[in-house]
Each structure stands twice: as C-alpha cells, then as structure tokens.
Amino acid sequence: MAKAHMPIGVFISAGGDLSAAINRVLEIGLNSVQLHPPGPDLRTKARAREIADQFSEAGIDISLVFCGFAGESYKTISIVRDTVGLVPPATRAERTKVTQSVADFASWLDAPGIGIHVGAVSEDPKSAEFADVVRVIGEVADYCADRGLTMNLETGQETADALLHVLETANRPNLAVNFDPANMILYGSGEPLEALRKVGKYVKSCHCKDGTWSAKPGVEWGAEVPLGKGDVNIERFVAILNELGYTGPLTIEREISGERQTADIRAGVQLLKDIKAKLGIR
Ligand code: MG
C-alpha cells in the first residue's frame, strides 16, 4: 500500500508510561510519531526491540528519534545559547557520544533518522568554533549514515542563512532539516515561511507548532500557542511544504502537558486535516 502523503503525527516520549502514550496517540486517531527516547541507561538493544514491537502492534510509525542532553536549559534564549546541543565546547565531545548512542537506539528501532537541536551555531563561518561544530556535525552524520539514518537538524536557534551555511559546509547527503516554523518566531531567528523556502530542499521532517513574536525578538522568548493561533500561517506552511514536494509527516508539537495539551493536539489534527483537504493532499 502506498504511504500516505503528509501523515499527521505527534511528538511523544518513550521515557514515561509508554503504553499510556501509545493509547493516547491511538485515541487521537494518529499513526505517526516522533519519539524522545528513554534515558541513557534504558537505551539498550533489548529495550529498543520491545518498544519497536509495541509501536508495530499498535500500527504506529516512528518517523524520528530525538536527541536531548543532560544539562540543557531552555529558560531564556541566552541560556539556550550556553547550554543546548553540540555547541557548548565543554560538553561537545561527551554529547557527540550521547548522540551516537541515540543513533544506535534509532537504528535498533528501525526509525529512519534522528532529530537534534545542535544549538546556536556561530554565525561567523570563519571562526574556529564554526569549523569545529561543523566537523562534529559531519562526524555524527557519518555515524548515522553507517546505520542508514538521516540526521535532521531542528530549526530556530540560528537564521536560515546560517543553517544553510552549516548544511552546505558539512555537505553530507544524509544531513537534513527538521523544520519547526514556530521556533523561528520564538527565537526571533527570521520569518518562518521565507526560511522554509531557503532551506526547503533539506527538509525531511517538520514540527507543526505555532507561536507569536515577542516585543524583543532574539532577546526575549516569543510565546508558543495552539496550532493556527499564532503568527506562522500554518496553511501557507503546509502549502509551501507541498510545493517543495515534501511528503513526510506533519508532526504536531505542543509544549505543554496534561489535558490542555491533548485538547490542543486534537484541534491541531482537525486543522491540519482541513488544510490538507483544501490543498487536495491525500
Ligand atoms: Mg520543535
């Protein structure tokens, strides 16, 4: 059977009660997820096979496994710059190993790739920092390629031009973009739809998330809001993905928890269904 174009999905964690998380995905009526893996001690091959079986029995595809690191903080944009991803020099080597362990886990799950916030890469392409971060990204991409995985860089912590420069400099065929349009707004990194067109050929996955600009973009956080209620223009976002020939999942990310999150995700699913119908995407 042909794969559906742009299946609607949701971002979930395998760290807590996985059966409950899977049931919630099924209740919402979805069969595609991006997954936060369990913590390092549980990232064994045996646990991966158990998780893969649970998802396959439920008929749910894992489209991406997402990296995260101990010590990261998203408290302010400036703290993100100091703590997130492969950019902070003090933890770069150690986190490279962690990323490779997530890649191993993703391959055991038979997932097609890993997603990662690499952090706020230097916008000065002549700096030693830029060169070393790109070197590490290339190394991890090669590690992923050996396991048949893509490495999808999440957008937002830099401008589209800076991200494009990273992708072109690293120059690996399996290096891709997980495009999160809201992040461009939340971090104040640029107008998301323009950015999507710039990096479009690299986009292999995305987050359907919405946000509103802060009064001081790039200094203070914008606000993450339910899908369709922010400044992204989700309908245009999906239309441009379609024009780019993108057929991958539309993975909803809603960064709150509890019943409000479930209600917002359900409303987001309906919105995306309506947009797909309007655009004639089946
Ligand atoms: Mg995201």
Tab-separated table of C-alpha atoms and ligand atoms in Angstrom:
chain	number	residue	atom	x	y	z
A	1	MET	CA	0.000	0.000	0.000
A	2	ALA	CA	1.333	3.435	-0.877
A	3	LYS	CA	2.351	5.570	2.077
A	4	ALA	CA	0.030	8.461	2.861
A	5	HIS	CA	1.288	11.893	1.870
A	6	MET	CA	1.981	14.039	4.904
A	7	PRO	CA	0.513	11.745	7.574
A	8	ILE	CA	-0.348	13.734	10.685
A	9	GLY	CA	1.745	12.772	13.695
A	10	VAL	CA	2.630	13.855	17.198
A	11	PHE	CA	5.776	14.163	19.288
A	12	ILE	CA	5.805	11.804	22.309
A	13	SER	CA	8.236	10.459	24.899
A	14	ALA	CA	9.235	6.834	25.497
A	15	GLY	CA	10.589	7.875	28.885
A	16	GLY	CA	7.386	7.526	30.937
A	17	ASP	CA	4.407	5.176	30.658
A	18	LEU	CA	4.789	4.136	27.041
A	19	SER	CA	1.556	2.117	26.837
A	20	ALA	CA	-0.402	5.152	28.015
A	21	ALA	CA	1.378	7.365	25.487
A	22	ILE	CA	0.642	4.902	22.667
A	23	ASN	CA	-3.025	4.660	23.696
A	24	ARG	CA	-3.293	8.429	23.651
A	25	VAL	CA	-1.868	8.557	20.105
A	26	LEU	CA	-4.417	5.926	19.014
A	27	GLU	CA	-7.280	7.751	20.780
A	28	ILE	CA	-6.383	10.923	18.912
A	29	GLY	CA	-6.540	8.795	15.749
A	30	LEU	CA	-2.895	9.093	14.633
A	31	ASN	CA	-0.345	6.532	13.459
A	32	SER	CA	2.895	8.536	13.202
A	33	VAL	CA	5.157	9.782	15.986
A	34	GLN	CA	8.480	11.395	16.640
A	35	LEU	CA	9.956	9.915	19.786
A	36	HIS	CA	12.019	11.168	22.693
A	37	PRO	CA	13.988	8.040	23.644
A	38	PRO	CA	14.205	6.773	27.215
A	39	GLY	CA	17.208	7.837	29.341
A	40	PRO	CA	20.742	6.563	28.648
A	41	ASP	CA	20.509	3.517	30.949
A	42	LEU	CA	17.444	2.230	29.109
A	43	ARG	CA	18.778	2.728	25.597
A	44	THR	CA	19.626	-0.945	25.126
A	45	LYS	CA	19.034	-3.069	22.066
A	46	ALA	CA	16.620	-5.281	24.031
A	47	ARG	CA	14.552	-2.280	25.184
A	48	ALA	CA	14.561	-0.897	21.642
A	49	ARG	CA	13.130	-4.155	20.312
A	50	GLU	CA	10.387	-4.102	22.987
A	51	ILE	CA	9.490	-0.524	22.095
A	52	ALA	CA	9.583	-1.280	18.354
A	53	ASP	CA	7.211	-4.228	18.918
A	54	GLN	CA	4.806	-2.077	20.947
A	55	PHE	CA	4.640	0.508	18.173
A	56	SER	CA	4.342	-2.040	15.430
A	57	GLU	CA	1.486	-3.859	17.243
A	58	ALA	CA	-0.283	-0.502	17.561
A	59	GLY	CA	0.298	0.221	13.849
A	60	ILE	CA	2.251	3.399	14.615
A	61	ASP	CA	5.326	4.506	12.631
A	62	ILE	CA	8.282	6.109	14.411
A	63	SER	CA	9.410	8.803	11.981
A	64	LEU	CA	12.295	10.285	14.007
A	65	VAL	CA	14.080	9.747	17.339
A	66	PHE	CA	15.039	12.975	19.078
A	67	CYS	CA	18.249	13.680	20.998
A	68	GLY	CA	18.367	15.615	24.213
A	69	PHE	CA	21.191	16.144	26.693
A	70	ALA	CA	21.524	16.368	30.461
A	71	GLY	CA	22.313	19.960	31.434
A	72	GLU	CA	20.281	21.666	28.705
A	73	SER	CA	18.052	24.552	29.726
A	74	TYR	CA	15.513	26.492	27.659
A	75	LYS	CA	14.873	29.087	30.359
A	76	THR	CA	15.978	32.076	28.283
A	77	ILE	CA	17.335	32.460	24.760
A	78	SER	CA	20.705	33.398	26.183
A	79	ILE	CA	20.791	30.285	28.433
A	80	VAL	CA	19.918	28.156	25.381
A	81	ARG	CA	22.993	29.559	23.639
A	82	ASP	CA	25.141	28.464	26.592
A	83	THR	CA	23.624	25.046	27.292
A	84	VAL	CA	21.888	23.451	24.306
A	85	GLY	CA	23.156	20.915	21.815
A	86	LEU	CA	26.609	20.230	20.424
A	87	VAL	CA	27.618	23.898	20.517
A	88	PRO	CA	28.778	24.346	24.167
A	89	PRO	CA	32.503	23.467	23.907
A	90	ALA	CA	32.901	21.886	27.367
A	91	THR	CA	30.358	19.119	26.648
A	92	ARG	CA	30.805	18.781	22.874
A	93	ALA	CA	32.842	15.558	22.907
A	94	GLU	CA	30.699	13.869	25.554
A	95	ARG	CA	27.459	14.875	23.818
A	96	THR	CA	28.780	13.618	20.490
A	97	LYS	CA	28.972	10.169	22.106
A	98	VAL	CA	25.452	10.560	23.530
A	99	THR	CA	24.171	11.487	20.065
A	100	GLN	CA	25.804	8.387	18.645
A	101	SER	CA	24.076	6.279	21.321
A	102	VAL	CA	20.731	7.799	20.275
A	103	ALA	CA	21.595	6.925	16.660
A	104	ASP	CA	22.260	3.321	17.716
A	105	PHE	CA	18.924	3.278	19.525
A	106	ALA	CA	17.118	4.748	16.492
A	107	SER	CA	18.617	2.111	14.217
A	108	TRP	CA	17.506	-0.671	16.604
A	109	LEU	CA	14.007	0.838	16.459
A	110	ASP	CA	14.199	0.763	12.634
A	111	ALA	CA	13.488	4.508	12.647
A	112	PRO	CA	14.678	6.413	9.561
A	113	GLY	CA	16.590	9.126	11.399
A	114	ILE	CA	17.468	11.190	14.442
A	115	GLY	CA	16.491	14.771	15.218
A	116	ILE	CA	18.650	17.174	17.178
A	117	HIS	CA	18.925	20.757	18.347
A	118	VAL	CA	22.627	21.296	17.635
A	119	GLY	CA	22.446	24.623	19.432
A	120	ALA	CA	23.176	28.177	18.372
A	121	VAL	CA	25.932	27.676	15.803
A	122	SER	CA	28.248	30.658	15.370
A	123	GLU	CA	27.068	32.939	12.580
A	124	ASP	CA	30.713	33.686	11.768
A	125	PRO	CA	31.673	30.994	9.229
A	126	LYS	CA	35.367	31.938	9.549
A	127	SER	CA	35.501	31.226	13.284
A	128	ALA	CA	37.225	28.180	14.765
A	129	GLU	CA	34.017	27.494	16.699
A	130	PHE	CA	32.001	27.230	13.492
A	131	ALA	CA	34.596	24.893	11.955
A	132	ASP	CA	34.647	22.577	14.967
A	133	VAL	CA	30.858	22.398	15.337
A	134	VAL	CA	30.525	21.606	11.629
A	135	ARG	CA	33.250	18.954	11.957
A	136	VAL	CA	31.295	17.270	14.791
A	137	ILE	CA	28.011	17.502	12.859
A	138	GLY	CA	29.738	15.817	9.912
A	139	GLU	CA	31.116	13.092	12.173
A	140	VAL	CA	27.691	12.364	13.664
A	141	ALA	CA	26.067	12.468	10.209
A	142	ASP	CA	28.577	9.854	9.013
A	143	TYR	CA	27.863	7.707	12.083
A	144	CYS	CA	24.158	7.967	11.201
A	145	ALA	CA	24.803	7.185	7.527
A	146	ASP	CA	26.584	3.964	8.511
A	147	ARG	CA	23.325	2.950	10.218
A	148	GLY	CA	21.066	4.031	7.359
A	149	LEU	CA	19.815	7.089	9.271
A	150	THR	CA	19.316	10.730	8.409
A	151	MET	CA	20.420	13.403	10.881
A	152	ASN	CA	17.766	16.125	10.980
A	153	LEU	CA	18.762	19.490	12.436
A	154	GLU	CA	15.944	21.348	14.156
A	155	THR	CA	15.468	24.963	13.109
A	156	GLY	CA	15.228	28.066	15.216
A	157	GLN	CA	18.470	28.659	17.037
A	158	GLU	CA	20.022	30.383	14.041
A	159	THR	CA	18.882	32.188	10.894
A	160	ALA	CA	18.030	30.220	7.750
A	161	ASP	CA	21.181	31.585	6.093
A	162	ALA	CA	23.377	30.368	8.969
A	163	LEU	CA	21.700	26.951	8.917
A	164	LEU	CA	22.139	26.734	5.166
A	165	HIS	CA	25.815	27.523	5.602
A	166	VAL	CA	26.177	24.698	8.150
A	167	LEU	CA	24.439	22.236	5.811
A	168	GLU	CA	26.496	23.263	2.787
A	169	THR	CA	29.791	23.234	4.699
A	170	ALA	CA	29.165	19.855	6.349
A	171	ASN	CA	27.995	18.593	2.943
A	172	ARG	CA	26.631	15.163	3.878
A	173	PRO	CA	23.864	13.528	1.811
A	174	ASN	CA	22.008	12.299	4.917
A	175	LEU	CA	22.108	15.674	6.689
A	176	ALA	CA	18.600	17.149	6.723
A	177	VAL	CA	16.358	19.689	8.426
A	178	ASN	CA	13.535	19.174	10.908
A	179	PHE	CA	11.729	22.422	10.189
A	180	ASP	CA	9.954	23.962	13.189
A	181	PRO	CA	8.316	27.193	11.967
A	182	ALA	CA	7.338	28.349	15.457
A	183	ASN	CA	10.943	28.186	16.637
A	184	MET	CA	11.951	30.783	14.029
A	185	ILE	CA	9.455	33.129	15.717
A	186	LEU	CA	10.090	32.085	19.341
A	187	TYR	CA	13.858	32.593	18.974
A	188	GLY	CA	13.404	35.617	16.714
A	189	SER	CA	15.546	33.971	14.005
A	190	GLY	CA	13.555	35.116	10.985
A	191	GLU	CA	10.262	34.912	9.151
A	192	PRO	CA	9.460	31.164	9.053
A	193	LEU	CA	7.916	30.821	5.596
A	194	GLU	CA	10.799	32.660	3.943
A	195	ALA	CA	13.203	30.434	5.924
A	196	LEU	CA	11.325	27.313	4.812
A	197	ARG	CA	11.811	28.251	1.161
A	198	LYS	CA	15.538	28.880	1.762
A	199	VAL	CA	16.312	25.512	3.365
A	200	GLY	CA	13.428	23.687	1.628
A	201	LYS	CA	15.431	21.112	-0.276
A	202	TYR	CA	16.896	19.818	3.005
A	203	VAL	CA	13.578	19.465	4.859
A	204	LYS	CA	12.867	15.803	5.609
A	205	SER	CA	10.694	16.265	8.706
A	206	CYS	CA	8.896	19.065	10.496
A	207	HIS	CA	7.131	20.216	13.621
A	208	CYS	CA	3.682	21.698	13.257
A	209	LYS	CA	3.885	24.262	16.021
A	210	ASP	CA	2.759	27.873	16.244
A	211	GLY	CA	3.995	30.938	18.082
A	212	THR	CA	3.770	34.696	18.427
A	213	TRP	CA	6.656	37.159	18.153
A	214	SER	CA	7.990	38.756	21.317
A	215	ALA	CA	8.350	42.529	21.635
A	216	LYS	CA	12.131	41.940	21.621
A	217	PRO	CA	12.776	39.143	19.101
A	218	GLY	CA	16.030	37.290	19.727
A	219	VAL	CA	16.264	38.696	23.250
A	220	GLU	CA	13.032	37.515	24.870
A	221	TRP	CA	11.068	34.393	24.041
A	222	GLY	CA	8.028	34.612	21.831
A	223	ALA	CA	5.020	32.648	23.070
A	224	GLU	CA	4.197	29.109	21.935
A	225	VAL	CA	0.428	28.899	21.220
A	226	PRO	CA	-2.029	26.285	19.859
A	227	LEU	CA	-1.622	25.434	16.179
A	228	GLY	CA	-3.318	28.014	13.979
A	229	LYS	CA	-3.456	30.659	16.721
A	230	GLY	CA	-0.009	32.172	16.150
A	231	ASP	CA	1.972	34.095	13.550
A	232	VAL	CA	3.238	31.158	11.448
A	233	ASN	CA	0.320	30.920	8.973
A	234	ILE	CA	0.060	27.119	9.136
A	235	GLU	CA	-1.991	26.872	5.969
A	236	ARG	CA	0.755	28.567	3.948
A	237	PHE	CA	3.350	26.478	5.795
A	238	VAL	CA	1.713	23.219	4.641
A	239	ALA	CA	1.117	24.640	1.142
A	240	ILE	CA	4.818	25.517	0.772
A	241	LEU	CA	5.882	22.076	2.043
A	242	ASN	CA	3.597	20.625	-0.624
A	243	GLU	CA	5.076	22.872	-3.317
A	244	LEU	CA	8.549	21.722	-2.240
A	245	GLY	CA	7.487	18.116	-2.873
A	246	TYR	CA	7.575	17.248	0.833
A	247	THR	CA	5.599	14.092	1.608
A	248	GLY	CA	6.807	13.317	5.164
A	249	PRO	CA	4.814	13.519	8.385
A	250	LEU	CA	3.243	16.689	9.790
A	251	THR	CA	4.263	16.135	13.398
A	252	ILE	CA	2.378	18.265	15.900
A	253	GLU	CA	4.467	19.562	18.788
A	254	ARG	CA	2.650	21.253	21.682
A	255	GLU	CA	4.993	22.106	24.505
A	256	ILE	CA	2.564	21.966	27.404
A	257	SER	CA	1.251	18.903	29.248
A	258	GLY	CA	-1.951	17.350	30.544
A	259	GLU	CA	-5.485	17.609	29.231
A	260	ARG	CA	-4.956	21.025	27.692
A	261	GLN	CA	-2.160	19.557	25.567
A	262	THR	CA	-4.377	16.687	24.360
A	263	ALA	CA	-7.211	19.088	23.527
A	264	ASP	CA	-4.843	21.388	21.616
A	265	ILE	CA	-3.363	18.431	19.711
A	266	ARG	CA	-6.859	17.222	18.745
A	267	ALA	CA	-7.725	20.699	17.481
A	268	GLY	CA	-4.391	20.794	15.616
A	269	VAL	CA	-5.152	17.457	13.940
A	270	GLN	CA	-8.505	18.783	12.746
A	271	LEU	CA	-6.883	21.969	11.468
A	272	LEU	CA	-4.247	20.005	9.519
A	273	LYS	CA	-6.922	17.664	8.105
A	274	ASP	CA	-8.907	20.683	6.898
A	275	ILE	CA	-5.800	22.282	5.383
A	276	LYS	CA	-4.802	19.045	3.618
A	277	ALA	CA	-8.331	18.640	2.241
A	278	LYS	CA	-8.348	22.219	0.994
A	279	LEU	CA	-4.979	21.691	-0.720
A	280	GLY	CA	-6.097	18.353	-2.170
A	281	ILE	CA	-3.427	16.381	-0.271
A	282	ARG	CA	-4.484	12.759	0.341
B	1	MG	MG	10.360	21.636	17.631
